[in-house]
Amino acid sequence: KKNDVKIGGVITSSADTNRYEKKLFYSVVDIISQEKRELLSSIICTDKSIKTGRYYMNIEALSWANGIITAAAENCSAVMIDELGPAELQGFGYAGIAKDLVNIYKGLIIFIVRIQILEQMQLYLHCNPETIQVVNVENMSSENDQLLNKVFYE
């Protein structure tokens, strides 16, 4: 526990396939408990799914993930959402809770965003560009390195 930083939130697992159902899917994972739920699927799997781009989003899994993010905001010094993408730019997915975090949360917020839509996401979320640290392998500081190592390697 480096510097007593407690990170909560959600990450998206790598794509997986189910050869029996011939589907590609992504799971959302609670950083703290490692519990996961199927969030996106290439085929509709439940009547509580909505189409977003190429995938169907499981609304029950999204609601569960939003609860994890809310709990992290109440109990952690840093909150992470992996990832914000095109669906959020259209008002789906984590759009609502991401906006709430930007407007209310006082701790460190870590959003994983594709570099191609970073500027659009900053505008969408009304983020002050002066408060944003873009982290990639070329410019990782020791502080960012510690936080990301905590999430991914501990």
Short mmCIF file of C-alpha atoms in Angstrom, two decimals:
data_model
loop_
_atom_site.label_atom_id
_atom_site.label_comp_id
_atom_site.label_asym_id
_atom_site.label_seq_id
_atom_site.Cartn_x
_atom_site.Cartn_y
_atom_site.Cartn_z
CA LYS A 1 0.00 0.00 0.00
CA LYS A 2 2.24 2.71 -1.28
CA ASN A 3 1.48 6.07 0.33
CA ASP A 4 -1.81 4.65 1.69
CA VAL A 5 -3.51 5.18 -1.68
CA LYS A 6 -6.66 3.12 -1.97
CA ILE A 7 -7.90 2.77 -5.53
CA GLY A 8 -11.38 1.56 -6.33
CA GLY A 9 -13.47 1.44 -9.44
CA VAL A 10 -13.68 -0.77 -12.49
CA ILE A 11 -11.49 -2.04 -15.28
CA THR A 12 -12.49 -3.80 -18.46
CA SER A 13 -11.06 -7.23 -19.08
CA SER A 14 -9.51 -8.26 -22.36
CA ALA A 15 -11.82 -9.57 -25.04
CA ASP A 16 -12.85 -13.17 -24.57
CA THR A 17 -14.76 -15.55 -26.76
CA ASN A 18 -17.35 -18.20 -26.14
CA ARG A 19 -17.03 -20.63 -29.01
CA TYR A 20 -20.34 -22.36 -28.18
CA GLU A 21 -22.36 -19.17 -28.49
CA LYS A 22 -19.99 -17.69 -31.11
CA LYS A 23 -19.73 -14.42 -29.24
CA LEU A 24 -17.02 -11.97 -28.32
CA PHE A 25 -17.43 -10.28 -24.95
CA TYR A 26 -15.77 -7.96 -22.45
CA SER A 27 -16.23 -8.14 -18.70
CA VAL A 28 -16.18 -5.32 -16.18
CA VAL A 29 -14.06 -6.10 -13.10
CA ASP A 30 -14.26 -4.57 -9.60
CA ILE A 31 -10.68 -3.50 -8.84
CA ILE A 32 -10.98 -4.29 -5.14
CA SER A 33 -12.90 -7.59 -5.08
CA GLN A 34 -11.93 -8.80 -8.57
CA GLU A 35 -15.57 -9.81 -9.07
CA LYS A 36 -16.62 -9.48 -12.69
CA ARG A 37 -19.72 -9.29 -14.86
CA GLU A 38 -20.17 -9.54 -18.61
CA LEU A 39 -20.66 -5.96 -19.81
CA LEU A 40 -20.38 -5.98 -23.61
CA SER A 41 -21.21 -8.77 -26.03
CA SER A 42 -21.22 -9.18 -29.79
CA ILE A 43 -24.63 -10.87 -29.55
CA ILE A 44 -27.64 -9.96 -27.45
CA CYS A 45 -27.62 -12.05 -24.29
CA THR A 46 -30.34 -10.54 -22.16
CA ASP A 47 -33.51 -8.56 -22.64
CA LYS A 48 -31.78 -5.85 -20.59
CA SER A 49 -29.18 -5.07 -23.26
CA ILE A 50 -28.88 -2.00 -25.48
CA LYS A 51 -26.99 -1.72 -28.74
CA THR A 52 -23.95 0.57 -28.59
CA GLY A 53 -21.83 0.52 -31.72
CA ARG A 54 -20.77 -3.05 -32.52
CA TYR A 55 -21.77 -4.43 -29.12
CA TYR A 56 -24.71 -4.96 -26.81
CA MET A 57 -24.28 -3.45 -23.35
CA ASN A 58 -25.72 -5.37 -20.41
CA ILE A 59 -27.63 -2.73 -18.41
CA GLU A 60 -27.63 -4.85 -15.22
CA ALA A 61 -23.83 -5.18 -15.36
CA LEU A 62 -23.52 -1.44 -16.02
CA SER A 63 -25.71 -0.67 -13.01
CA TRP A 64 -23.55 -2.98 -10.89
CA ALA A 65 -20.38 -1.25 -12.16
CA ASN A 66 -21.86 2.18 -11.39
CA GLY A 67 -22.49 0.97 -7.83
CA ILE A 68 -18.84 -0.13 -7.57
CA ILE A 69 -17.70 3.30 -8.79
CA THR A 70 -20.02 5.09 -6.36
CA ALA A 71 -18.71 2.99 -3.45
CA ALA A 72 -15.14 3.74 -4.53
CA ALA A 73 -15.88 7.47 -4.55
CA GLU A 74 -17.16 7.19 -0.98
CA ASN A 75 -14.37 4.96 0.36
CA CYS A 76 -11.22 5.41 -1.72
CA SER A 77 -8.64 8.11 -2.32
CA ALA A 78 -8.65 7.37 -6.07
CA VAL A 79 -11.36 6.18 -8.47
CA MET A 80 -10.66 4.51 -11.79
CA ILE A 81 -12.90 3.84 -14.79
CA ASP A 82 -11.54 1.75 -17.64
CA GLU A 83 -12.61 2.79 -20.13
CA LEU A 84 -14.46 5.83 -21.37
CA GLY A 85 -15.04 5.57 -25.11
CA PRO A 86 -17.40 6.38 -27.95
CA ALA A 87 -20.47 5.14 -26.05
CA GLU A 88 -19.85 7.71 -23.31
CA LEU A 89 -19.50 10.49 -25.86
CA GLN A 90 -23.05 9.58 -26.93
CA GLY A 91 -24.32 9.66 -23.34
CA PHE A 92 -24.29 5.89 -22.71
CA GLY A 93 -22.20 3.66 -20.49
CA TYR A 94 -20.31 5.46 -17.74
CA ALA A 95 -21.16 8.96 -19.05
CA GLY A 96 -23.36 9.96 -16.11
CA ILE A 97 -21.14 8.71 -13.33
CA ALA A 98 -18.00 10.08 -15.04
CA LYS A 99 -19.58 13.54 -15.14
CA ASP A 100 -20.59 13.20 -11.47
CA LEU A 101 -17.01 12.31 -10.51
CA VAL A 102 -15.58 15.30 -12.38
CA ASN A 103 -18.09 17.64 -10.73
CA ILE A 104 -18.16 16.28 -7.17
CA TYR A 105 -15.32 13.90 -6.29
CA LYS A 106 -12.31 15.51 -4.58
CA GLY A 107 -9.86 12.61 -4.86
CA LEU A 108 -7.77 11.43 -7.78
CA ILE A 109 -9.77 10.34 -10.84
CA ILE A 110 -8.20 7.94 -13.31
CA PHE A 111 -10.05 7.59 -16.62
CA ILE A 112 -8.71 5.30 -19.30
CA VAL A 113 -9.50 7.00 -22.61
CA ARG A 114 -8.39 6.22 -26.14
CA ILE A 115 -5.93 8.89 -27.23
CA GLN A 116 -7.92 9.44 -30.45
CA ILE A 117 -10.91 10.77 -28.48
CA LEU A 118 -9.13 12.34 -25.52
CA GLU A 119 -9.87 15.95 -26.48
CA GLN A 120 -13.52 15.14 -27.24
CA MET A 121 -13.84 13.43 -23.86
CA GLN A 122 -12.28 16.39 -22.04
CA LEU A 123 -14.84 18.70 -23.67
CA TYR A 124 -17.72 16.29 -23.04
CA LEU A 125 -16.86 15.96 -19.34
CA HIS A 126 -16.03 19.68 -18.98
CA CYS A 127 -12.60 18.85 -17.58
CA ASN A 128 -10.20 21.67 -16.91
CA PRO A 129 -7.25 20.81 -19.19
CA GLU A 130 -4.84 22.23 -16.59
CA THR A 131 -5.88 19.51 -14.12
CA ILE A 132 -5.37 16.61 -16.51
CA GLN A 133 -2.25 14.51 -16.61
CA VAL A 134 -2.05 12.37 -19.73
CA VAL A 135 -0.11 9.26 -18.79
CA ASN A 136 1.46 6.95 -21.30
CA VAL A 137 4.62 4.89 -21.34
CA GLU A 138 6.67 7.86 -22.49
CA ASN A 139 5.77 10.28 -19.68
CA MET A 140 5.03 8.22 -16.58
CA SER A 141 6.12 10.06 -13.45
CA SER A 142 7.07 8.18 -10.32
CA GLU A 143 3.77 9.20 -8.67
CA ASN A 144 1.69 7.99 -11.62
CA ASP A 145 3.87 4.91 -11.84
CA GLN A 146 3.11 4.07 -8.20
CA LEU A 147 -0.64 4.45 -8.69
CA LEU A 148 -0.78 2.41 -11.86
CA ASN A 149 1.51 -0.26 -10.43
CA LYS A 150 -0.85 -0.55 -7.49
CA VAL A 151 -3.80 -1.17 -9.80
CA PHE A 152 -2.16 -3.49 -12.27
CA TYR A 153 0.68 -5.24 -10.52
CA GLU A 154 -0.10 -5.60 -6.81
#
